[in-house]
PDB file of C-alpha atoms in Angstrom:
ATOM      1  CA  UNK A 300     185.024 270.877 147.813  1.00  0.00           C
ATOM      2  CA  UNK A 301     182.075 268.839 148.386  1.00  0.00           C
ATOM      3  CA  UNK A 302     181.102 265.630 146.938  1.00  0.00           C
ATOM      4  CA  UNK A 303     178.372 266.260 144.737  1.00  0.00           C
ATOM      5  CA  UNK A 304     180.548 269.495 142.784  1.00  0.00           C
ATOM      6  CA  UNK A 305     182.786 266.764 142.690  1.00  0.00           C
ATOM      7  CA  UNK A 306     181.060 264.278 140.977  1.00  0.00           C
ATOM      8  CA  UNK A 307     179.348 267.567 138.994  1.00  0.00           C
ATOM      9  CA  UNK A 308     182.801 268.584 137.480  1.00  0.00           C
ATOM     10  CA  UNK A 309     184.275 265.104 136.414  1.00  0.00           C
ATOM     11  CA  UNK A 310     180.774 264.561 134.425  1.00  0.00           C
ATOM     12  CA  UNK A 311     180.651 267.829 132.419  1.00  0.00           C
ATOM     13  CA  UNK A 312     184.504 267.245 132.244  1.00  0.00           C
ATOM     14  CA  UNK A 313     183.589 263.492 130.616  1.00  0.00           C
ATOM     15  CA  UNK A 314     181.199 264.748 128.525  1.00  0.00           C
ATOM     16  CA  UNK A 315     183.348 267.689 127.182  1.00  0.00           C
ATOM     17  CA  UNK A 316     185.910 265.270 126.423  1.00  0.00           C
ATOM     18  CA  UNK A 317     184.068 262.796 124.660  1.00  0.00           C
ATOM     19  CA  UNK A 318     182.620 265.727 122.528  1.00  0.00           C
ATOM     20  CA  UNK A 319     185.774 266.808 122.090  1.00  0.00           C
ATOM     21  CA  UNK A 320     187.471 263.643 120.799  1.00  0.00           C
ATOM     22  CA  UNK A 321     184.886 263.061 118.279  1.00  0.00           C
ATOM     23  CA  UNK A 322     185.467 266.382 116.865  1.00  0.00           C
ATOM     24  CA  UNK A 323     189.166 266.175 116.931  1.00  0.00           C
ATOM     25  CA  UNK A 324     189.588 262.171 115.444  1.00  0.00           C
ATOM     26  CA  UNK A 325     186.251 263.043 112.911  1.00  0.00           C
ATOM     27  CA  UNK A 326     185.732 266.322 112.353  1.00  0.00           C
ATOM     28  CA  UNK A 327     188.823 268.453 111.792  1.00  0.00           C
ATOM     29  CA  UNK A 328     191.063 267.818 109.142  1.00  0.00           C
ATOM     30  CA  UNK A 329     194.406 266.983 109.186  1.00  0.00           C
ATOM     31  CA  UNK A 330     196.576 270.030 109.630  1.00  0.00           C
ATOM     32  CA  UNK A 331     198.793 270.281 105.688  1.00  0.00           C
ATOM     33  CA  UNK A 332     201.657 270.559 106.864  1.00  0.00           C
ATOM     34  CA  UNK A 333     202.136 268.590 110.195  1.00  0.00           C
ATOM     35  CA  UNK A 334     199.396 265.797 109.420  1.00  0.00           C
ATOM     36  CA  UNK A 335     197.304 263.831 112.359  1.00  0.00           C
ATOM     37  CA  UNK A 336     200.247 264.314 114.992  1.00  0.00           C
ATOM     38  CA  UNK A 337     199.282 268.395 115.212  1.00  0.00           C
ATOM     39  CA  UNK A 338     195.941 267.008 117.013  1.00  0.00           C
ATOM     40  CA  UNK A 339     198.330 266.549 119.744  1.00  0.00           C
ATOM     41  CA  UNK A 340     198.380 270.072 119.963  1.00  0.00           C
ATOM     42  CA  UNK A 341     194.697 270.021 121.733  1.00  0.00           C
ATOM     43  CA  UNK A 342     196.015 268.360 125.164  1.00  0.00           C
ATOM     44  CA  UNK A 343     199.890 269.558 125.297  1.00  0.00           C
ATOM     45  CA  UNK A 344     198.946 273.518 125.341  1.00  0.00           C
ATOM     46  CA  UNK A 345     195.742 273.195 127.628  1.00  0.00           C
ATOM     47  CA  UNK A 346     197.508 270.905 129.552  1.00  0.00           C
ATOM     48  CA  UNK A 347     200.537 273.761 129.655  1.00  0.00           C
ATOM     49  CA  UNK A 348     197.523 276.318 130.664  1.00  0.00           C
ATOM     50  CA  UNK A 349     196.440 274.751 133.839  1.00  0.00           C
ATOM     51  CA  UNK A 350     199.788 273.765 134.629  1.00  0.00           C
ATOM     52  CA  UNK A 351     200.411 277.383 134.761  1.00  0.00           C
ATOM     53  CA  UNK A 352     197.283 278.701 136.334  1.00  0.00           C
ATOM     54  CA  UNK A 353     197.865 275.877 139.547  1.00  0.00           C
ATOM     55  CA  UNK A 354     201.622 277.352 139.808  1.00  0.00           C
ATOM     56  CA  UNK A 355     200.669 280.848 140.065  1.00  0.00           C
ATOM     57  CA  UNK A 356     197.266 280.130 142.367  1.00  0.00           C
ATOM     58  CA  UNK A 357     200.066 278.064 144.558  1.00  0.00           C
ATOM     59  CA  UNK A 358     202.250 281.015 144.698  1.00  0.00           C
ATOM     60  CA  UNK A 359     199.542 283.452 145.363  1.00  0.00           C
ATOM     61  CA  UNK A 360     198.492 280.844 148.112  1.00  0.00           C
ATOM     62  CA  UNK A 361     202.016 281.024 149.804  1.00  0.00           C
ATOM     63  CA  UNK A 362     202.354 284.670 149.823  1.00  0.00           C
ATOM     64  CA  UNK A 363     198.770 285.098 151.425  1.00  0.00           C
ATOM     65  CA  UNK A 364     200.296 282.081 154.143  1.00  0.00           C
ATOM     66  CA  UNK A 365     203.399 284.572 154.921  1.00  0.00           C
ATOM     67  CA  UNK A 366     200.998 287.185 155.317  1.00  0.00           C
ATOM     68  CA  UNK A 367     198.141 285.594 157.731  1.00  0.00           C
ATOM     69  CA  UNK A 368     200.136 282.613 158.637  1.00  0.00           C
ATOM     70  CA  UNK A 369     196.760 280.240 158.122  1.00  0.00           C
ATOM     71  CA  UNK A 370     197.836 276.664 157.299  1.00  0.00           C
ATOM     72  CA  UNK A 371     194.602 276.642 154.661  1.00  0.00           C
ATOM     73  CA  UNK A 372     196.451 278.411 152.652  1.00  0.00           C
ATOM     74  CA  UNK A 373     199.808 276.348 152.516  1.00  0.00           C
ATOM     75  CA  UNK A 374     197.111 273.279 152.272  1.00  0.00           C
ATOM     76  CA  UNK A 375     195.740 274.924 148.865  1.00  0.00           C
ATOM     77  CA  UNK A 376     199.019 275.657 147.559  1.00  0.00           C
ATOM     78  CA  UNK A 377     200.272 272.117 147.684  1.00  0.00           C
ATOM     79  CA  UNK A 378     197.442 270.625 146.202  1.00  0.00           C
ATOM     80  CA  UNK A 379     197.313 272.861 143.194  1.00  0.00           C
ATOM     81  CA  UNK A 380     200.808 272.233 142.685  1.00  0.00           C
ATOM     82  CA  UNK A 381     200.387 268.909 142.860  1.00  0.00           C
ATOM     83  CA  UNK A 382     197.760 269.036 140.241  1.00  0.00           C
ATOM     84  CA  UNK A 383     199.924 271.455 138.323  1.00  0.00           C
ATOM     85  CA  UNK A 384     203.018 269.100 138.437  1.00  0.00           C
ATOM     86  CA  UNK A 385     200.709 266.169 136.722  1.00  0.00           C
ATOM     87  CA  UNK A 386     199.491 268.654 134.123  1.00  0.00           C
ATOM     88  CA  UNK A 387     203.146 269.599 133.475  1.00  0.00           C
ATOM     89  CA  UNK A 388     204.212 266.416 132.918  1.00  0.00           C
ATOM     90  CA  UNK A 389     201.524 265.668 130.390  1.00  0.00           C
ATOM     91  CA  UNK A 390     202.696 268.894 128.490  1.00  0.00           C
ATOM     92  CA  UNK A 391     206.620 267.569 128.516  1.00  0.00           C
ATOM     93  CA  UNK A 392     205.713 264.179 127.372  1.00  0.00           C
ATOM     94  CA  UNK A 393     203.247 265.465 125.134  1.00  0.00           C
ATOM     95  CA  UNK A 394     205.529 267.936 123.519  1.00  0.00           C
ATOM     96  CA  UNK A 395     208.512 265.093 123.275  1.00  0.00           C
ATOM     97  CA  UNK A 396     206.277 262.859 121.135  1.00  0.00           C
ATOM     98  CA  UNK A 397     205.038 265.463 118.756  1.00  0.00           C
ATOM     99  CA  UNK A 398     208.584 266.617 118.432  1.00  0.00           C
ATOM    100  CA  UNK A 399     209.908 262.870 117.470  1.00  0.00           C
ATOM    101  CA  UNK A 400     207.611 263.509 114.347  1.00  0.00           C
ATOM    102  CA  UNK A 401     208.391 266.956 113.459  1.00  0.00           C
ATOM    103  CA  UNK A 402     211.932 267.207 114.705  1.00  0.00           C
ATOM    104  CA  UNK A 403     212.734 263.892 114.084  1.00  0.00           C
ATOM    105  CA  UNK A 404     213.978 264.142 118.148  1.00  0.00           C
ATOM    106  CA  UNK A 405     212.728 263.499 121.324  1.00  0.00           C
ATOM    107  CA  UNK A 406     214.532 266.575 123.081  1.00  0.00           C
ATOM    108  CA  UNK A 407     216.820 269.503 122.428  1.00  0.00           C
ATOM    109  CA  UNK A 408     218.110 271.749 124.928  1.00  0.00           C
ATOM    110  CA  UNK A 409     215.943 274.610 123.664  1.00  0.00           C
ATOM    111  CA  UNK A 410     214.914 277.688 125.717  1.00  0.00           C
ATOM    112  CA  UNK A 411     211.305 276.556 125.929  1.00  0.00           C
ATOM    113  CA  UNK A 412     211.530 273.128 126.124  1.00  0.00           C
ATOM    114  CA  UNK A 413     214.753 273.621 128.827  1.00  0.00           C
ATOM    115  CA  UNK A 414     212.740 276.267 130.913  1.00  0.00           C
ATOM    116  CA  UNK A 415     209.474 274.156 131.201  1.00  0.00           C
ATOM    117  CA  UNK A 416     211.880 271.094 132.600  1.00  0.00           C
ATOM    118  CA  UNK A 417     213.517 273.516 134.756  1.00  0.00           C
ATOM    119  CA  UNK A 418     209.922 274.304 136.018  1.00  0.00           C
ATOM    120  CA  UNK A 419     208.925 270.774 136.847  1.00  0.00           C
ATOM    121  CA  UNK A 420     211.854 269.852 138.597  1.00  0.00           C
ATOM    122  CA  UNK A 421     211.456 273.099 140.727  1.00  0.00           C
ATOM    123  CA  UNK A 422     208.388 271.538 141.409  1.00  0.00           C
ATOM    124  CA  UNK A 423     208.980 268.113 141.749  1.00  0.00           C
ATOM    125  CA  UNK A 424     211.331 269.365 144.334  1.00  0.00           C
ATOM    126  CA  UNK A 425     208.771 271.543 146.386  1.00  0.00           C
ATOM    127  CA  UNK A 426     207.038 268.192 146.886  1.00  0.00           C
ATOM    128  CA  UNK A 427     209.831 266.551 148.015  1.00  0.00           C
ATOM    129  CA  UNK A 428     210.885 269.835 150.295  1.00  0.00           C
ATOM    130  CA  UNK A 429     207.625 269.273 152.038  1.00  0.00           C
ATOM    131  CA  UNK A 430     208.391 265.716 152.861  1.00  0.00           C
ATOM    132  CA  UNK A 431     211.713 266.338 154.259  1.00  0.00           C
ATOM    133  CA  UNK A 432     210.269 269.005 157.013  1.00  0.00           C
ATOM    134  CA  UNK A 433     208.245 267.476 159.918  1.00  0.00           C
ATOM    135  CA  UNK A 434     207.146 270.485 161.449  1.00  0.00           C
ATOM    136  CA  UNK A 435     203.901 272.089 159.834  1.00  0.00           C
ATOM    137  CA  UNK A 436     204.535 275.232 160.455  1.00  0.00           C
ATOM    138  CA  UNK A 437     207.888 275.714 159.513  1.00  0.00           C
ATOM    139  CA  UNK A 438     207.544 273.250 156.382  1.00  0.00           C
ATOM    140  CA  UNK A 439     204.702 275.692 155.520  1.00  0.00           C
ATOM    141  CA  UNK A 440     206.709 278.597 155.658  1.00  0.00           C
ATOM    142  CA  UNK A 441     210.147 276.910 153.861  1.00  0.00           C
ATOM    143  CA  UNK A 442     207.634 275.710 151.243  1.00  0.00           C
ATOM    144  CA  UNK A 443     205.961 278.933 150.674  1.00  0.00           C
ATOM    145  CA  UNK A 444     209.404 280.457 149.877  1.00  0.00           C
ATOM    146  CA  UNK A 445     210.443 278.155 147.643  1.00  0.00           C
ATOM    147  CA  UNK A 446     206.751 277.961 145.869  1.00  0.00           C
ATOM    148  CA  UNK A 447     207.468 281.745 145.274  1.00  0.00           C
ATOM    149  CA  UNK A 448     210.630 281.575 144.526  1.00  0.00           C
ATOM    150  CA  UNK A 449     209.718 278.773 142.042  1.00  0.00           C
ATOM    151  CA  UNK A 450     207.173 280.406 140.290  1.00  0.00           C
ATOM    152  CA  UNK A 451     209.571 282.892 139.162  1.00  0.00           C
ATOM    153  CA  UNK A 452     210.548 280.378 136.612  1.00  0.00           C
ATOM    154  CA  UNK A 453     206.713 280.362 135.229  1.00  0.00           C
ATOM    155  CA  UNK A 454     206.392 283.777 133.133  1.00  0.00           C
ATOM    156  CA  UNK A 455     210.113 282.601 131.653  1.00  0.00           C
ATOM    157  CA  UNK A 456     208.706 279.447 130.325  1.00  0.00           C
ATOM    158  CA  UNK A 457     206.096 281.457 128.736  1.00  0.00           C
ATOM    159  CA  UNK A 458     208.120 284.358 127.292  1.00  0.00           C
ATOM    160  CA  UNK A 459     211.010 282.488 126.596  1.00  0.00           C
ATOM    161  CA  UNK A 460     209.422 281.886 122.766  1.00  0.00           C
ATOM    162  CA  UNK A 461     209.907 285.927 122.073  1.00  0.00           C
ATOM    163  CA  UNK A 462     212.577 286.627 124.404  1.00  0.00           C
ATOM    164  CA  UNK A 463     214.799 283.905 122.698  1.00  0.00           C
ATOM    165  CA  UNK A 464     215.100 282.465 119.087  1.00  0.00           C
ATOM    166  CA  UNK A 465     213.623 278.659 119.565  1.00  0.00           C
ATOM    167  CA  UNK A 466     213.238 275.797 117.759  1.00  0.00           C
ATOM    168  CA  UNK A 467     209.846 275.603 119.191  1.00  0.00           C
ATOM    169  CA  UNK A 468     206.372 277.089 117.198  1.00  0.00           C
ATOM    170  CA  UNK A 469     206.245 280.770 118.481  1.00  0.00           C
ATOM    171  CA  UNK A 470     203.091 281.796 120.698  1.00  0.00           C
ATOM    172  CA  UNK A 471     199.694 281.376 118.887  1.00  0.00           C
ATOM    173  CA  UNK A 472     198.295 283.368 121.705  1.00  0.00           C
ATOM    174  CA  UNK A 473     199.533 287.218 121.644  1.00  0.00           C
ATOM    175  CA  UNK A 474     202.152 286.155 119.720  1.00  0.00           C
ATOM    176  CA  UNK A 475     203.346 285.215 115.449  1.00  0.00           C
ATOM    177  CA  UNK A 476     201.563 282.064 115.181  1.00  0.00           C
ATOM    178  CA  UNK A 477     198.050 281.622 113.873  1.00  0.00           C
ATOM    179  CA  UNK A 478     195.620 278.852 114.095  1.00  0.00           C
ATOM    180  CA  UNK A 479     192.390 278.510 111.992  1.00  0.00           C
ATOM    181  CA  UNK A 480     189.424 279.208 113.954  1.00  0.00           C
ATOM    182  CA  UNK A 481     188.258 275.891 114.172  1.00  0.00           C
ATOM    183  CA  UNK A 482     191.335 274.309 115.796  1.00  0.00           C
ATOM    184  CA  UNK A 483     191.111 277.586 118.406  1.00  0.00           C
ATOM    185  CA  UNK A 484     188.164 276.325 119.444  1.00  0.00           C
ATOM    186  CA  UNK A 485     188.842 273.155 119.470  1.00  0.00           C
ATOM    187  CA  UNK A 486     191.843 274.385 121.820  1.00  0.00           C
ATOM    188  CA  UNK A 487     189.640 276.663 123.821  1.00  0.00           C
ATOM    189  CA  UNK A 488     186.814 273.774 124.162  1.00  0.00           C
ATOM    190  CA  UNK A 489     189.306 271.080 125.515  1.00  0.00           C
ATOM    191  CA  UNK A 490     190.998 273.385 128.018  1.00  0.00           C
ATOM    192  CA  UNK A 491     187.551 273.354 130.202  1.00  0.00           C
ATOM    193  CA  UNK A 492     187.770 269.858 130.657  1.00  0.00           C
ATOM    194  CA  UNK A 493     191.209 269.819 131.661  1.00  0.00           C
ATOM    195  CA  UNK A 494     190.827 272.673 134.089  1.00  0.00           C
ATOM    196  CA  UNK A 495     187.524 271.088 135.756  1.00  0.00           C
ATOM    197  CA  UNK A 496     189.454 267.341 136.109  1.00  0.00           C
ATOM    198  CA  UNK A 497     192.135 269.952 137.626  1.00  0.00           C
ATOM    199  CA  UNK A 498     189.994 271.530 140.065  1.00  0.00           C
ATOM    200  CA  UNK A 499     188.402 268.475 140.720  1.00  0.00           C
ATOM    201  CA  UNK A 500     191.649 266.735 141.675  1.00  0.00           C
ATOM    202  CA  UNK A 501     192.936 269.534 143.722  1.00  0.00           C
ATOM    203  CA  UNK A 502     189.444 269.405 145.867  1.00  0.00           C
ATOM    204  CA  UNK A 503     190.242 266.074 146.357  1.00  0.00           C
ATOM    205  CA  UNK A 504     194.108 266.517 147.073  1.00  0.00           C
ATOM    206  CA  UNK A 505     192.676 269.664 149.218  1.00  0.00           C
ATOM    207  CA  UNK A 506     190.744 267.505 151.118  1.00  0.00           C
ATOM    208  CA  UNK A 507     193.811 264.981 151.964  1.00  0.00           C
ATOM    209  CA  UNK A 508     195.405 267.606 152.835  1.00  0.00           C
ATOM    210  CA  UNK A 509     192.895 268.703 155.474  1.00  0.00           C
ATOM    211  CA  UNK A 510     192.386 264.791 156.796  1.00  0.00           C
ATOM    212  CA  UNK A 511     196.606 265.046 156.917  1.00  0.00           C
ATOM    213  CA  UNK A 512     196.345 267.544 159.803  1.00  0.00           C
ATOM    214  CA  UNK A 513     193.177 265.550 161.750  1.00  0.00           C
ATOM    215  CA  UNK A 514     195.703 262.654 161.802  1.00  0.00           C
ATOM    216  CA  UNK A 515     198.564 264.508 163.274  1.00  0.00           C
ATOM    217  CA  UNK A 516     196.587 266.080 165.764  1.00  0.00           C
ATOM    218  CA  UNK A 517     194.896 262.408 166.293  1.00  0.00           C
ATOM    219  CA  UNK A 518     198.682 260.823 166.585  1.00  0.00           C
ATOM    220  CA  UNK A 519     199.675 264.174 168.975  1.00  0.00           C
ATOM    221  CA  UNK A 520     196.542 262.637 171.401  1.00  0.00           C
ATOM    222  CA  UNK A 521     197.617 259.122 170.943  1.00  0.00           C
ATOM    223  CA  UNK A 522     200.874 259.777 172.505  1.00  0.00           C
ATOM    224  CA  UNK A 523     199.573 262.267 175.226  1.00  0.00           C
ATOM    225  CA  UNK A 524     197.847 259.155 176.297  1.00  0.00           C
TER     226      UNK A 524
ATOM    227  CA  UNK B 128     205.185 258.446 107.263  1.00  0.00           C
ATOM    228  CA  UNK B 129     201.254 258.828 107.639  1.00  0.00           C
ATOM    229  CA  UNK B 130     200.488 256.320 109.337  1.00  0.00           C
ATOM    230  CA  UNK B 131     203.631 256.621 111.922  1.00  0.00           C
ATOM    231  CA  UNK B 132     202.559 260.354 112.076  1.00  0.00           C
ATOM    232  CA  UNK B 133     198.802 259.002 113.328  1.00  0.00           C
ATOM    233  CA  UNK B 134     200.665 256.432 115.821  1.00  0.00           C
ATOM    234  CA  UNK B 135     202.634 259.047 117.394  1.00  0.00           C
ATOM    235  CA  UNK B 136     199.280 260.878 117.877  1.00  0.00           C
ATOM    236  CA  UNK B 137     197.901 258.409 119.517  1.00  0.00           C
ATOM    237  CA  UNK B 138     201.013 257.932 121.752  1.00  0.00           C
ATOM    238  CA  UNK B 139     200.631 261.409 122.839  1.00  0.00           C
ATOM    239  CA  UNK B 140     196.741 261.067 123.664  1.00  0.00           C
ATOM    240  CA  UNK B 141     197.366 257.858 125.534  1.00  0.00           C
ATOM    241  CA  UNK B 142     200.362 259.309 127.266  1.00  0.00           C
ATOM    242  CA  UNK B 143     198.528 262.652 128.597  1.00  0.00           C
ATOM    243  CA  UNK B 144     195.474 260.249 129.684  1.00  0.00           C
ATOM    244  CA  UNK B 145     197.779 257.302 131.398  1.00  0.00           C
ATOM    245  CA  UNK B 146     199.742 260.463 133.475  1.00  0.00           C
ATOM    246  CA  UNK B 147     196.833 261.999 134.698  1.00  0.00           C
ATOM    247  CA  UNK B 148     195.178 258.128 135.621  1.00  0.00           C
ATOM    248  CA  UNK B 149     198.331 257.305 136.964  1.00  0.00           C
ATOM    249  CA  UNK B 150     197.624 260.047 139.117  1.00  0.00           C
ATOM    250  CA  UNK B 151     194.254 259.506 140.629  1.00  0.00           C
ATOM    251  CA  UNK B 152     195.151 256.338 141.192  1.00  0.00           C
ATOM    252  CA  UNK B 153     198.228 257.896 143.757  1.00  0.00           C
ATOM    253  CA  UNK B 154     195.352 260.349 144.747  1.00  0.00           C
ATOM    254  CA  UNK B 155     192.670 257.009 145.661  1.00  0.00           C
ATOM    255  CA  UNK B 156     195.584 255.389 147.090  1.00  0.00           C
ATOM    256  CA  UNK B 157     196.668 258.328 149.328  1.00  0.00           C
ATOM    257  CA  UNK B 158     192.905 258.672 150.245  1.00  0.00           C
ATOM    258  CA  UNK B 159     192.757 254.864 151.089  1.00  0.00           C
ATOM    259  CA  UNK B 160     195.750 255.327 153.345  1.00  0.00           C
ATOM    260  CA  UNK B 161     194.603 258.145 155.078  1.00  0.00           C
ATOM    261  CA  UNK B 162     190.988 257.030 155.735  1.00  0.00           C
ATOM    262  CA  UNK B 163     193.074 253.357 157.290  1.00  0.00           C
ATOM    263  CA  UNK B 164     195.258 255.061 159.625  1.00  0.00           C
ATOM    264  CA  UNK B 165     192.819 257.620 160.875  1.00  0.00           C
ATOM    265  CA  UNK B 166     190.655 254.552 161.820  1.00  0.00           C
ATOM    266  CA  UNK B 167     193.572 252.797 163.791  1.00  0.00           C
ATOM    267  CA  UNK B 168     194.430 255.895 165.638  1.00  0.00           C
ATOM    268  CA  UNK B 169     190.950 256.530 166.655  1.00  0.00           C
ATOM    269  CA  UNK B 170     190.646 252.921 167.564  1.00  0.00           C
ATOM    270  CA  UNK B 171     193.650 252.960 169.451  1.00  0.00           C
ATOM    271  CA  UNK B 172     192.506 255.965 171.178  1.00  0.00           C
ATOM    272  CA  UNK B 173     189.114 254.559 172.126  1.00  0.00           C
ATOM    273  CA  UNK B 174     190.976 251.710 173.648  1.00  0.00           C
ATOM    274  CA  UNK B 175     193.768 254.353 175.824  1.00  0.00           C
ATOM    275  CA  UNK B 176     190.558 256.061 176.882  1.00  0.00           C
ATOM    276  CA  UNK B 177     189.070 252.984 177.768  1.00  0.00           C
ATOM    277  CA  UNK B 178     191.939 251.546 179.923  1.00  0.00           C
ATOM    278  CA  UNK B 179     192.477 254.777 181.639  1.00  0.00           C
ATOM    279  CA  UNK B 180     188.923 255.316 182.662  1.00  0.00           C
TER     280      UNK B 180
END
């Protein structure tokens, strides 16, 4: 990703934000039942959304890397998770303080809240996977195994509100919830934001990534020496 | 209970912006690290090169 898109996507991203924080704090009202703490509602399910999307664009990314066996591809699939794994996190912390308020708890082993840990820690230890394999090629392939394997666990987290009877609010999208259209779009608004600071970190991881390789081919030379 | 309700809120907006800051600040630190050792390597290699030839 070059520089200037970059720079492009962390400015709209700023901008959307700021927009977006004046109409969440100012304009909306509080929600009746839940009170100022629903606002958190605006940065846990986006944040769940592009969390999601960089899982499934890393698995797609590994299965294309079994197929043509083109390190690109198992460079794109660790930076999106990467990115993914930070949006996740936001999304479990997030949820844990709104449900202090509501719940009057921090956690409860509940299928939603259970699956979406199970799903960062699958994560968590792709990452770590990667840094126990020294050879690129064969971490590339072990990791793009496990990335699909992982991602198995992604459409549970996301059914497991209608497949199973949860403490947690069912689905507002295609599901029994409803939201008054102004929080929606609120909801919709703030997701662009968080899914151009996304892209615009996983450019930047991407491009680590590709530096990684320049080095190991530059340490491969140094010892040929 | 309000105004506990408003300071969780703000927990969880500081909390989702201090994880992802957090991270860009691993990501500038990864990309400071990187950009350090590829200049000592090619350094290093000028140097080989220069001591062979």
């Amino acid at each position: 990703m070059r520089e200037k898109t970059l720079i492009a996507f962390c400015t709209v991203a700023a901008i959307l934000l700021a927009y977006n924080l004046y109409v969440m704090l100012l304009v909306l009202p509080d929600e009746v039942s839940q009170g100022p703490i629903f606002r958190i509602i605006f940065f846990h399910v986006p944040s769940a959304w592009t969390a999601f999307l960089g899982f499934l664009a890393a698995a797609v990314a590994s299965v294309l890397y079994l197929v043509r066996k083109d390190l690109r591809y198992d460079a794109f699939a660790v930076a999106v998770t990467e990115v993914g794994l930070a949006f996740a996190a936001v999304t479990l912390v997030t949820g844990m303080i709104w449900a202090r308020i509501i719940w009057g708890i921090w956690w409860t082993w509940d299928p939603r809240l259970t699956s979406m840990l199970v799903c960062w820690l699958l994560y968590a230890g792709y990452l770590m996977l990667r840094h126990a394999v020294e050879e690129p090629t064969q971490r590339a392939r072990i990791a793009a195994v496990f990335s699909i394997f992982a991602s198995v666990d992604v459409p549970i987290v996301f059914f497991s509100i209608r497949w199973w009877r949860t403490q947690h609010p069912q689905p507002v999208v295609w599901g029994g919830g409803s939201m008054d259209p102004a929080y929606w779009n609120t909801l919709f608004l703030n997701w662009i934001p968080l899914l151009l600071l996304g892209a615009a970190m996983a450019g930047i991881r991407l491009r680590q990534e590709r530096r990684q390789r320049e080095l190991e081919a530059l340490r491969r030379m140094a010892h040929a020496l | 209970m309000d105004e506990r309700n408003f300071l969780y809120m703000f927990y969880g907006f500081l909390a989702a912006w201090l994880i992802l800051a957090v991270y860009v600040v691993a990501l500038a630190g990864r990309e400071r690290r990187l950009q350090r050792e590829m200049e000592n390597l090619r350094r290093m290699i000028e140097e080989k090169q220069k001591e062979a030839s």
